[in-house]
Short mmCIF file of C-alpha atoms and ligand atoms in Angstrom, two decimals:
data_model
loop_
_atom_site.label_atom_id
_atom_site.label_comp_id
_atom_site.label_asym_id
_atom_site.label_seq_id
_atom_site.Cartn_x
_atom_site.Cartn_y
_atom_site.Cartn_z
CA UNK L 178 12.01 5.19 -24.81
CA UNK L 179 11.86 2.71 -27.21
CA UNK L 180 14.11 -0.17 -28.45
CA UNK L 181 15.24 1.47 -30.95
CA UNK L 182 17.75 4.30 -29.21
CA UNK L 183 20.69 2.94 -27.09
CA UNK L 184 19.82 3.34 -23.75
CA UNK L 185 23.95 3.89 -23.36
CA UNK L 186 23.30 7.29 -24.82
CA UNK L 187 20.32 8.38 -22.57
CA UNK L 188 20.22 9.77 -19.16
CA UNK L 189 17.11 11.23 -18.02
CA UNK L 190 17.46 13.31 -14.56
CA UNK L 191 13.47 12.87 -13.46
CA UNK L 192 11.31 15.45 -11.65
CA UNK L 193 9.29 14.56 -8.95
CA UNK L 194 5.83 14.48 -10.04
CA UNK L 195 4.35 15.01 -6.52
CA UNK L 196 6.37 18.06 -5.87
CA UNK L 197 5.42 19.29 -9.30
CA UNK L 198 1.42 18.83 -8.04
CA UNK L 199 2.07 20.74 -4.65
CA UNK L 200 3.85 23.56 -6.97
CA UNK L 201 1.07 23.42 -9.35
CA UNK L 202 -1.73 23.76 -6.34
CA UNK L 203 0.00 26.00 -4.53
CA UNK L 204 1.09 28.64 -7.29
CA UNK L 205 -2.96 28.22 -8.31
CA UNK L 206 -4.09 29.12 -5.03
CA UNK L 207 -2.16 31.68 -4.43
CA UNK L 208 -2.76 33.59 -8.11
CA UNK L 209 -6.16 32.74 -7.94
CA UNK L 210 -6.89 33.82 -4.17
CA UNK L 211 -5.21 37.60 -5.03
CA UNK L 212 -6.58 40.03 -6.66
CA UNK L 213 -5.33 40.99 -9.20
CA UNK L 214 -5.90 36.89 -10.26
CA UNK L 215 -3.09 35.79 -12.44
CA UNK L 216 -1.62 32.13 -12.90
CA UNK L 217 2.24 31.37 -13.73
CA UNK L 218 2.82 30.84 -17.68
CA UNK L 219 5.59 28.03 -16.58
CA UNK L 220 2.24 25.68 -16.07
CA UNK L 221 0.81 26.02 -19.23
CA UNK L 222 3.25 22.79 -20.77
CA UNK L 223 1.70 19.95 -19.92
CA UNK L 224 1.24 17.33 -22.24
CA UNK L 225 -1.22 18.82 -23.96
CA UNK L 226 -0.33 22.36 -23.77
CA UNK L 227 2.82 21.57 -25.56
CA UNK L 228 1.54 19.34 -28.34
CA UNK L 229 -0.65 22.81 -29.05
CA UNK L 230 2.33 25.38 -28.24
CA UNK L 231 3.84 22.67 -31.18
CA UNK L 232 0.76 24.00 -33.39
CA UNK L 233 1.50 27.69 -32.26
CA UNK L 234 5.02 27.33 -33.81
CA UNK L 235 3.66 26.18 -37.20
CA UNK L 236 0.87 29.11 -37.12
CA UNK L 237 1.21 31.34 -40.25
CA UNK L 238 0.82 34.96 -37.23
CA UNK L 239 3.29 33.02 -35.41
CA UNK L 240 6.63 34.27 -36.81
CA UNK L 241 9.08 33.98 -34.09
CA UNK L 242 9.69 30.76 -34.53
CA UNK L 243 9.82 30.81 -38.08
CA UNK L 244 12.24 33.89 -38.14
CA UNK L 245 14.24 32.26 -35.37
CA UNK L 246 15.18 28.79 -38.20
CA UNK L 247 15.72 30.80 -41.15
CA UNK L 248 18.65 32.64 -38.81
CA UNK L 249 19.37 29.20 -37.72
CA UNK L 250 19.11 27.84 -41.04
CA UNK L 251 21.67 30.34 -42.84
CA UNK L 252 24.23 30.39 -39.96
CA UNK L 253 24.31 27.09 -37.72
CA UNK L 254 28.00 26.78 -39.10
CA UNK L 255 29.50 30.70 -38.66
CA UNK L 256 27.66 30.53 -34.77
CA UNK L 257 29.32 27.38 -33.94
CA UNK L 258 32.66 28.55 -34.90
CA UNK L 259 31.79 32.04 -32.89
CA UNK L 260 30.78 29.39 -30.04
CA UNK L 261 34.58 27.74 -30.93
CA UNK L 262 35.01 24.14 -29.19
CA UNK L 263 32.19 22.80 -27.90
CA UNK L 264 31.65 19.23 -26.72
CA UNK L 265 28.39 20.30 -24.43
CA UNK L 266 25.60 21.86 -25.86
CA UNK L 267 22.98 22.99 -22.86
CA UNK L 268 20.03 23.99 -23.77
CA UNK L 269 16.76 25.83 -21.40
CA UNK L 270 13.64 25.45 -22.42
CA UNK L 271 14.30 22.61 -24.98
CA UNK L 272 10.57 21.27 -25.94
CA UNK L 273 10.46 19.83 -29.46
CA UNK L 274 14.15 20.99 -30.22
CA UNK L 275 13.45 21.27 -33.66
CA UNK L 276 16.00 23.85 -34.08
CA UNK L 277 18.42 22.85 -32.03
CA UNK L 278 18.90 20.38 -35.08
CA UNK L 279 20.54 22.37 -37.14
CA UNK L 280 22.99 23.53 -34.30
CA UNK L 281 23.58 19.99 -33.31
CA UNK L 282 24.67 19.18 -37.22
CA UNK L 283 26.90 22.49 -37.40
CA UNK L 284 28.95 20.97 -33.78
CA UNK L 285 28.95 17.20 -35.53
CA UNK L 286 30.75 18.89 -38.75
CA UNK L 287 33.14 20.27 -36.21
CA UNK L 288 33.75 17.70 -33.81
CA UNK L 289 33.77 14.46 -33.23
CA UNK L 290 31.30 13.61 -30.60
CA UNK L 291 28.71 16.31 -28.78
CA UNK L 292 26.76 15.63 -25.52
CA UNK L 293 23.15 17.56 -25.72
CA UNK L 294 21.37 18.54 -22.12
CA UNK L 295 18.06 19.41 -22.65
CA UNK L 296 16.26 21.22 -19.33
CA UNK L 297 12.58 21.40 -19.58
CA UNK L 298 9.55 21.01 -17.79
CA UNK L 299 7.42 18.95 -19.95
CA UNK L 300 8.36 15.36 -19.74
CA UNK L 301 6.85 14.50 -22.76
CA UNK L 302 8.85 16.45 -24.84
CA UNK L 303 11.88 15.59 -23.68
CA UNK L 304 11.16 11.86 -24.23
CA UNK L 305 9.97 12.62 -27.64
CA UNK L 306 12.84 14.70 -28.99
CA UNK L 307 15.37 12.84 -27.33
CA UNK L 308 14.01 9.43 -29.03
CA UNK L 309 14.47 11.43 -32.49
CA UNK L 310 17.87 12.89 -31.76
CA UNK L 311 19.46 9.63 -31.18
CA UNK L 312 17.81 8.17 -33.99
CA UNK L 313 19.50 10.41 -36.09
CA UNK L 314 22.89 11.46 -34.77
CA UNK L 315 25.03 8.24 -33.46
CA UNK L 316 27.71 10.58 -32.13
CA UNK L 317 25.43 12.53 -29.75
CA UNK L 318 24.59 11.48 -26.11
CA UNK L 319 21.91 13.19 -24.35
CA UNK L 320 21.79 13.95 -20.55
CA UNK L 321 17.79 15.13 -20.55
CA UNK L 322 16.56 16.94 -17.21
CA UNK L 323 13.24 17.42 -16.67
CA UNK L 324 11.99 20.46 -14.42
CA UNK L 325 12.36 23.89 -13.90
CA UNK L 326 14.95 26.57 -14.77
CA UNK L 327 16.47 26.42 -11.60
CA UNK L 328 17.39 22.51 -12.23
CA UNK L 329 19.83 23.63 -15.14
CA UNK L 330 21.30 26.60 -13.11
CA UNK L 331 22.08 23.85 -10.83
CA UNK L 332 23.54 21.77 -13.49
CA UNK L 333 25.66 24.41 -14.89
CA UNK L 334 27.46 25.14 -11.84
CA UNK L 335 28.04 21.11 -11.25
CA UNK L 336 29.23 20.29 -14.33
CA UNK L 337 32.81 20.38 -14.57
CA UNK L 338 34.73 21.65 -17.93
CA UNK L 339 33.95 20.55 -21.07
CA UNK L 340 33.60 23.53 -23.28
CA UNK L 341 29.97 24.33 -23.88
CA UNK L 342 27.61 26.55 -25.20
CA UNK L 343 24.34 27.53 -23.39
CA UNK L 344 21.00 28.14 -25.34
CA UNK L 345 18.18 29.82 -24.81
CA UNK L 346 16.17 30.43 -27.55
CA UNK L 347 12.37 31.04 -29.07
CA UNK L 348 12.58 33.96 -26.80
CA UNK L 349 11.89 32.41 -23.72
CA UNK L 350 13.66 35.54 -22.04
CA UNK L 351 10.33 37.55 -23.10
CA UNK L 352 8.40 35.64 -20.22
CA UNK L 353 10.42 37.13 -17.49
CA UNK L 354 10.10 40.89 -16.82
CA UNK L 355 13.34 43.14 -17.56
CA UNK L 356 14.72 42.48 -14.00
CA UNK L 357 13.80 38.82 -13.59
CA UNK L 358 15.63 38.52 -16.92
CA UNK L 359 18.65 40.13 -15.89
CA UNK L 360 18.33 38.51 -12.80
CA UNK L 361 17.76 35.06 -14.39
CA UNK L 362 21.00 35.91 -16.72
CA UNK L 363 23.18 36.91 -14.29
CA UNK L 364 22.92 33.13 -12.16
CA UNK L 365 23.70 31.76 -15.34
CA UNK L 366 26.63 34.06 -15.96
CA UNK L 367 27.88 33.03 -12.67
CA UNK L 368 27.59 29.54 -13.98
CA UNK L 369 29.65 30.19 -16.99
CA UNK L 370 33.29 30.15 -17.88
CA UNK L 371 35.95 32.08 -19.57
CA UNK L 372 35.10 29.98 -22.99
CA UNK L 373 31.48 29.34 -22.52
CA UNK L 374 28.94 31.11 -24.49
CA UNK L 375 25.31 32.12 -24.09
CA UNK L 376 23.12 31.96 -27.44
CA UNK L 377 19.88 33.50 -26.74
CA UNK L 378 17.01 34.14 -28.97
CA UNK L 379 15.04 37.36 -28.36
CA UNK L 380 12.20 38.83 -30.46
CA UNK L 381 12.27 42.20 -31.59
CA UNK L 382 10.10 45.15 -30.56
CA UNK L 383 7.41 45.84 -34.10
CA UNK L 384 4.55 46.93 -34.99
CA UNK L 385 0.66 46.81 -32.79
CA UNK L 386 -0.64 43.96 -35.73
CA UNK L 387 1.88 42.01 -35.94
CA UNK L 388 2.57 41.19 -32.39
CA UNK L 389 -1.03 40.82 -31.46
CA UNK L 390 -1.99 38.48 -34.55
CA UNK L 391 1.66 36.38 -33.21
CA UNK L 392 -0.50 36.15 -29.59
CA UNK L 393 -3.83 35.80 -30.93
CA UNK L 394 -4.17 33.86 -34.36
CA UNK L 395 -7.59 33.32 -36.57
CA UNK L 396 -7.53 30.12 -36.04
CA UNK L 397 -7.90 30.21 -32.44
CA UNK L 398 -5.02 27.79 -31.42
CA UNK L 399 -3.22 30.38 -29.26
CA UNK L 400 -6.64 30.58 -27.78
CA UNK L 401 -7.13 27.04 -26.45
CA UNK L 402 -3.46 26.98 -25.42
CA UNK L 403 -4.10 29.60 -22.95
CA UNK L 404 -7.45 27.86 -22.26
CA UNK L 405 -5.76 24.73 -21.98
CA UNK L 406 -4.35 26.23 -18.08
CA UNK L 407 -7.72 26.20 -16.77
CA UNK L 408 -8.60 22.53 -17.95
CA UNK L 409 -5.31 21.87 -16.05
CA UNK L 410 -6.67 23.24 -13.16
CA UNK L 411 -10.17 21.02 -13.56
CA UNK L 412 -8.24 18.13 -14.59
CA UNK L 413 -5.16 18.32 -11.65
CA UNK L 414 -6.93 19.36 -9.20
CA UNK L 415 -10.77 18.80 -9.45
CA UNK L 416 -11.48 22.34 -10.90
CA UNK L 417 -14.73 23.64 -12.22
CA UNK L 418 -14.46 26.07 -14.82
CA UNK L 419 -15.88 26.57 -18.03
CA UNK L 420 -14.00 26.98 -21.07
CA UNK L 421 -16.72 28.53 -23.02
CA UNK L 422 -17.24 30.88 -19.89
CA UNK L 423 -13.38 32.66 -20.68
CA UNK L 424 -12.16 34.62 -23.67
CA UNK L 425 -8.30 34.75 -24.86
CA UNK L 426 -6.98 38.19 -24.99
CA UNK L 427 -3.36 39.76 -26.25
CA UNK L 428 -2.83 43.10 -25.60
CA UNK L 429 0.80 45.18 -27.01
CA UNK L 430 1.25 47.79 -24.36
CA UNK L 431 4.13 50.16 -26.69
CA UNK L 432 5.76 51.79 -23.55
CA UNK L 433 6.38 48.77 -21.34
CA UNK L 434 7.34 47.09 -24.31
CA UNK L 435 5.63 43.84 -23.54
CA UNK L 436 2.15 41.72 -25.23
CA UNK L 437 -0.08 40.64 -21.89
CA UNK L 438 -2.25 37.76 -22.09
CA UNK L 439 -5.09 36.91 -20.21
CA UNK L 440 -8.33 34.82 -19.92
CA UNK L 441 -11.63 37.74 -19.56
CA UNK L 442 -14.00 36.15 -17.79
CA UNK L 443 -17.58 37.11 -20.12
CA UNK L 444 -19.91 36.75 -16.63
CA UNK L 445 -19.79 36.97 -13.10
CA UNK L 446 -19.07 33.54 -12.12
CA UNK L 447 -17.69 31.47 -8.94
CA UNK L 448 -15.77 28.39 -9.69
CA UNK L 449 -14.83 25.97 -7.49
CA UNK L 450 -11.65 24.14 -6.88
CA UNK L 451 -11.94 20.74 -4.77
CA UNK L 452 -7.89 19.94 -4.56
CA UNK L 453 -7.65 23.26 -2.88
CA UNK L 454 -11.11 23.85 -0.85
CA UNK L 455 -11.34 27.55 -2.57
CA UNK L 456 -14.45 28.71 -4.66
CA UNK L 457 -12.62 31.75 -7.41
CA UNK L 458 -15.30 34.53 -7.64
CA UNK L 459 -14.60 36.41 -11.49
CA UNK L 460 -16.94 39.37 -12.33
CA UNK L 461 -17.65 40.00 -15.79
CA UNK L 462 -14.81 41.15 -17.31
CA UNK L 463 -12.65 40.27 -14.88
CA UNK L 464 -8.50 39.30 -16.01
CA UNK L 465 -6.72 36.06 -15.09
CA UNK L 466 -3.21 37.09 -16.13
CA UNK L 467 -1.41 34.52 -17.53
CA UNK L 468 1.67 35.49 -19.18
CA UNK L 469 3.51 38.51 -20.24
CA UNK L 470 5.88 38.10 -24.00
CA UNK L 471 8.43 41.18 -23.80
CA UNK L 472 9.88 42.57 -26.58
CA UNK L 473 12.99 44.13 -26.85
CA UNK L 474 15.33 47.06 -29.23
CA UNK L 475 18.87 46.45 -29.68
CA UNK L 476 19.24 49.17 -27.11
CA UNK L 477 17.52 46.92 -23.98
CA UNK L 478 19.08 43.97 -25.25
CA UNK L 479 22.67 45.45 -24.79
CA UNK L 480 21.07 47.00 -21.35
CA UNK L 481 19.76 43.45 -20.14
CA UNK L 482 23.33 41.96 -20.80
CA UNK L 483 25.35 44.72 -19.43
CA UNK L 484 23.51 44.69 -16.24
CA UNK L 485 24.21 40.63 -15.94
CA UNK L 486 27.85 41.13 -16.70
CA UNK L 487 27.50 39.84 -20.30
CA UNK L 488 28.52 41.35 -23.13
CA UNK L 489 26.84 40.99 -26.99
CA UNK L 490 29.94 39.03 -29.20
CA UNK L 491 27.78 38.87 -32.41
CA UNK L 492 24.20 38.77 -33.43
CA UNK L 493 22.11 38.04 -36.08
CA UNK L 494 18.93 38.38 -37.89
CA UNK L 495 16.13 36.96 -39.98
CA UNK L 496 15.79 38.76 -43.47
CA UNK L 497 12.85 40.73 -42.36
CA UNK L 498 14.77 42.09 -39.43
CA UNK L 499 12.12 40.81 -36.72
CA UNK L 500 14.06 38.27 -34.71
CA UNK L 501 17.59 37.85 -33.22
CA UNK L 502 19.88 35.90 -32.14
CA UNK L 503 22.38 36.86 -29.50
CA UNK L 504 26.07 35.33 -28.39
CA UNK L 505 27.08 36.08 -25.32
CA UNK L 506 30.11 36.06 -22.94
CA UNK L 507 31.29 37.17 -19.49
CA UNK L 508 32.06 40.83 -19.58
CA UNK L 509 35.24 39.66 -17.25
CA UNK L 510 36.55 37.02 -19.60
N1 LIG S 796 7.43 31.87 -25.13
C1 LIG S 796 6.30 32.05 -26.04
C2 LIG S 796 6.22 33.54 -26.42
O1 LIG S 796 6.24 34.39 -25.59
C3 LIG S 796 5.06 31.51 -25.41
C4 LIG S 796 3.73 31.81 -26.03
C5 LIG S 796 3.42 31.95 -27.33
C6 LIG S 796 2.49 32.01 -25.32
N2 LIG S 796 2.06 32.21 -27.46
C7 LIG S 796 1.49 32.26 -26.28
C8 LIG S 796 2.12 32.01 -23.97
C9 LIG S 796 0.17 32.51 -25.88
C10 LIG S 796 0.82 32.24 -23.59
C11 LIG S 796 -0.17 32.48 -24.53
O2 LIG S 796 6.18 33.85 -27.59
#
């Protein structure tokens, strides 16, 4: 953090990097010592991987995000009086926050001072937006957390009762499957209050091109983002692969409703890893699974609420009807 914000404003609640490098090792030793090999998608945001999931969001295939600002765009102000008071604005999954902007303005029209808590795991972005936040809104204070989901669960049920809204947008929910997301939602419903709300962005179920051009774009960023997991590995924990020696894949598969990505491996190969004393064998053509994006109808999103104990308020849309954005609330309240 530079001079420039006032440090007054800034809390940062740290991880600790060492237990992040024993999660890292051991989640890497344990996908790649199974067959079949897969690695968790959580570890693709280092520093680097989120600079280029930053370049993702700006891709021309890559319309989620797009879709996901224009909603934001046209209706910061109705959502934030759907939200009513707020004077907490939580948010999982923050990275860049470049939309939360607009969300943060609409609460500023409304209010008179708004305290932002990021949760995420890359400690780079936090710094980073949080530097540009303060810059630009003297009313807001942020209390940043870096680390996992579980860290803001754990915050939620702390904190004591300023009215808040939750976010979880870019469709972050897509990278659980259906019962890890209701799952996931239902701990945070258990966090919530009577008055609290849940705004969560979740992209819509469409068409075989367009969701595997989103996942897999000409230009081949998408590509070295997924790449970028096993240059992790070689450069965390003494790894030996090749990049050249892996292909990026996206597949839609219509019926579970989901786009899987992997790294193919294009020869039989055996890579070692020193931090972990293993040696990965891959035969040609061999998967590393590295993340799943589901996609849902209005249908499952109803279905994935109602089985958390949350119920849909409102929602709305892009133009183009490929994106949504969902407020939610206790079923009970
Ligand atoms: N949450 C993003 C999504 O599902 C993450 C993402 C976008 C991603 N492109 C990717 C993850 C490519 C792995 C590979 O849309």
């Amino acid at each position: 953090m530079t001079s420039t914000a006032t440090p007054s404003r800034y809390t940062l609640l740290e991880s600790d990097p060492h237990a992040q490098r024993a999660s890292f090792a051991e989640a890497v030793a344990q996908g790649l010592g199974t067959d079949p090999k897969s690695l968790p998608c959580r570890f693709l945001y280092d520093a680097q991987g989120s600079d280029l999931f930053e370049e993702i969001c700006r891709l021309p295939e890559y319309y989620l995000t797009r879709a996901e600002r224009e909603i934001l765009e046209r209706r910061a102000d109705e959502i934030a009086a759907c939200a009513g008071p707020c004077e907490e604005l939580v948010e999982l999954g923050s990275g860049s926050a470049s939309k939360t902007r607009l969300l943060i303005e609409a609460f500023l029209r409304g209010g008179r001072r708004l305290r932002y808590v990021p949760i995420d795991i890359s400690r780079s972005a936090l710094a980073e937006s949080a530097k540009s936040l303060l810059g630009d809104y003297p009313r807001l204070e942020i209390h940043a957390i870096a680390g996992e989901y579980e860290r803001g669960l754990r915050h939620l049920r702390a904190d004591a009762d300023a009215p808040r809204m939750i976010m979880w947008l870019g469709s972050n929910i897509g990278n659980f499957d259906r019962a890890d997301a209701a799952r996931f939602l239902t701990h945070v419903r258990d966090a919530m209050r009577e008055g609290d709300r849940l705004l969560v962005g979740i992209d819509l179920r469409k068409d075989r091109r367009s969701l595997e051009r989103a996942y897999d774009d000409a230009s081949g960023v998408t590509a070295r983002f997924n790449l970028n997991l096993l240059a992790r590995i070689n450069r965390e924990l003494g790894g030996r692969f090749e990049l050249d020696a892996f292909r990026h894949e996206a597949i839609w598969r219509a019926r579970e409703g989901r786009v899987e990505l992997s790294l193919v491996s294009r020869r039989d190969q055996e890579i070692a890893i020193r931090a972990l004393d293993l040696v990965v064998k891959l035969r040609k053509g061999e998967r590393i699974h590295t993340e799943d994006s589901f996609k849902y109808s209005l249908k499952e999103i109803a279905e994935v609420a109602r089985e958390a104990g949350l119920c849909v308020v409102t929602r709305w849309f892009d133009a183009a009807e490929r994106f949504s954005l969902n407020l939610l609330a206790r079923a009970d309240a």
